[in-house]
Amino acid sequence: MVGQVISPGLTVWVWVTSIVGVALLGRRRRWAVMVPAAVLFLTLLASPVSGSLRYSLLLFAALPLAVAMISTPLRVRPDAEPAARTDAA
């Protein structure tokens, strides 16, 4: 069971889901986490050592960041405080 949870297939699907989620939700500032992982993944696909696990361990290590980018809400900025009312009686 643990072997299936920590498998390359599940890792890729979580990354793909996170990237699509960030793209659909319009969270532009969160691309800072996604772009280095995507570049690493594309480098792994194009390199002659594409089957080596040690070069893809960063994808496993950064997986909690990808999940956090999609699951945490955006920071809400407080609106400006309303002007003080003066009741003229």
C-alpha positions as YAML, in Angstrom:
chain: A
units: angstrom
residues:
- id: 1
  name: MET
  ca: [0.00, 0.00, 0.00]
- id: 2
  name: VAL
  ca: [2.76, 2.46, 0.91]
- id: 3
  name: GLY
  ca: [4.57, 1.64, -2.32]
- id: 4
  name: GLN
  ca: [1.54, 2.68, -4.34]
- id: 5
  name: VAL
  ca: [1.15, 5.94, -2.46]
- id: 6
  name: ILE
  ca: [4.78, 6.90, -3.07]
- id: 7
  name: SER
  ca: [4.87, 5.93, -6.71]
- id: 8
  name: PRO
  ca: [6.04, 8.01, -9.67]
- id: 9
  name: GLY
  ca: [2.63, 7.73, -11.29]
- id: 10
  name: LEU
  ca: [0.78, 9.26, -8.35]
- id: 11
  name: THR
  ca: [3.42, 11.97, -8.07]
- id: 12
  name: VAL
  ca: [2.99, 12.95, -11.72]
- id: 13
  name: TRP
  ca: [-0.79, 13.03, -11.39]
- id: 14
  name: VAL
  ca: [-0.63, 15.23, -8.31]
- id: 15
  name: TRP
  ca: [1.73, 17.62, -10.12]
- id: 16
  name: VAL
  ca: [-0.52, 17.72, -13.18]
- id: 17
  name: THR
  ca: [-3.59, 18.34, -11.01]
- id: 18
  name: SER
  ca: [-1.79, 21.09, -9.13]
- id: 19
  name: ILE
  ca: [-0.58, 22.80, -12.29]
- id: 20
  name: VAL
  ca: [-4.03, 22.67, -13.87]
- id: 21
  name: GLY
  ca: [-5.60, 23.90, -10.64]
- id: 22
  name: VAL
  ca: [-3.23, 26.85, -10.38]
- id: 23
  name: ALA
  ca: [-3.85, 27.68, -14.04]
- id: 24
  name: LEU
  ca: [-7.63, 27.49, -13.74]
- id: 25
  name: LEU
  ca: [-7.81, 29.45, -10.51]
- id: 26
  name: GLY
  ca: [-5.60, 32.23, -11.88]
- id: 27
  name: ARG
  ca: [-3.08, 32.18, -9.07]
- id: 28
  name: ARG
  ca: [-0.20, 33.77, -10.97]
- id: 29
  name: ARG
  ca: [2.10, 34.28, -8.01]
- id: 30
  name: ARG
  ca: [2.01, 30.56, -7.27]
- id: 31
  name: TRP
  ca: [3.64, 29.71, -10.58]
- id: 32
  name: ALA
  ca: [6.95, 30.36, -8.81]
- id: 33
  name: VAL
  ca: [6.69, 26.85, -7.35]
- id: 34
  name: MET
  ca: [5.37, 25.19, -10.50]
- id: 35
  name: VAL
  ca: [7.82, 26.50, -13.10]
- id: 36
  name: PRO
  ca: [11.06, 25.03, -11.66]
- id: 37
  name: ALA
  ca: [9.40, 21.64, -11.25]
- id: 38
  name: ALA
  ca: [8.07, 21.75, -14.81]
- id: 39
  name: VAL
  ca: [11.52, 22.68, -16.15]
- id: 40
  name: LEU
  ca: [13.05, 19.83, -14.19]
- id: 41
  name: PHE
  ca: [10.44, 17.40, -15.52]
- id: 42
  name: LEU
  ca: [11.01, 18.51, -19.12]
- id: 43
  name: THR
  ca: [14.76, 18.20, -18.62]
- id: 44
  name: LEU
  ca: [14.28, 14.66, -17.31]
- id: 45
  name: LEU
  ca: [12.23, 13.76, -20.37]
- id: 46
  name: ALA
  ca: [14.83, 15.12, -22.78]
- id: 47
  name: SER
  ca: [17.94, 13.81, -21.05]
- id: 48
  name: PRO
  ca: [19.61, 10.47, -21.70]
- id: 49
  name: VAL
  ca: [19.28, 9.56, -18.00]
- id: 50
  name: SER
  ca: [15.50, 9.92, -17.97]
- id: 51
  name: GLY
  ca: [15.03, 6.64, -16.13]
- id: 52
  name: SER
  ca: [17.20, 7.60, -13.19]
- id: 53
  name: LEU
  ca: [15.26, 8.22, -10.00]
- id: 54
  name: ARG
  ca: [17.89, 10.38, -8.31]
- id: 55
  name: TYR
  ca: [17.31, 13.23, -10.77]
- id: 56
  name: SER
  ca: [13.59, 13.23, -10.14]
- id: 57
  name: LEU
  ca: [13.71, 13.21, -6.35]
- id: 58
  name: LEU
  ca: [13.12, 16.97, -6.31]
- id: 59
  name: LEU
  ca: [9.66, 16.32, -7.73]
- id: 60
  name: PHE
  ca: [8.93, 14.05, -4.77]
- id: 61
  name: ALA
  ca: [10.42, 16.53, -2.29]
- id: 62
  name: ALA
  ca: [8.47, 19.51, -3.66]
- id: 63
  name: LEU
  ca: [5.18, 17.64, -3.86]
- id: 64
  name: PRO
  ca: [3.87, 19.06, -0.54]
- id: 65
  name: LEU
  ca: [4.49, 22.56, -1.93]
- id: 66
  name: ALA
  ca: [2.43, 21.75, -5.01]
- id: 67
  name: VAL
  ca: [-0.42, 20.46, -2.86]
- id: 68
  name: ALA
  ca: [-0.20, 23.56, -0.66]
- id: 69
  name: MET
  ca: [-0.35, 25.86, -3.68]
- id: 70
  name: ILE
  ca: [-3.66, 24.41, -4.76]
- id: 71
  name: SER
  ca: [-5.27, 23.80, -1.38]
- id: 72
  name: THR
  ca: [-4.54, 27.00, 0.53]
- id: 73
  name: PRO
  ca: [-6.74, 30.02, -0.06]
- id: 74
  name: LEU
  ca: [-5.42, 33.26, -1.40]
- id: 75
  name: ARG
  ca: [-4.57, 35.85, 1.18]
- id: 76
  name: VAL
  ca: [-7.50, 38.15, 1.67]
- id: 77
  name: ARG
  ca: [-6.65, 41.78, 1.89]
- id: 78
  name: PRO
  ca: [-8.73, 43.65, 4.40]
- id: 79
  name: ASP
  ca: [-10.81, 46.39, 2.88]
- id: 80
  name: ALA
  ca: [-10.17, 49.92, 3.90]
- id: 81
  name: GLU
  ca: [-11.92, 50.74, 7.09]
- id: 82
  name: PRO
  ca: [-15.16, 52.61, 6.50]
- id: 83
  name: ALA
  ca: [-15.10, 56.28, 7.27]
- id: 84
  name: ALA
  ca: [-16.28, 57.18, 10.74]
- id: 85
  name: ARG
  ca: [-19.87, 58.24, 10.77]
- id: 86
  name: THR
  ca: [-20.76, 61.50, 12.31]
- id: 87
  name: ASP
  ca: [-24.33, 61.60, 13.37]
- id: 88
  name: ALA
  ca: [-25.47, 65.20, 13.49]
- id: 89
  name: ALA
  ca: [-28.35, 65.29, 15.89]
...
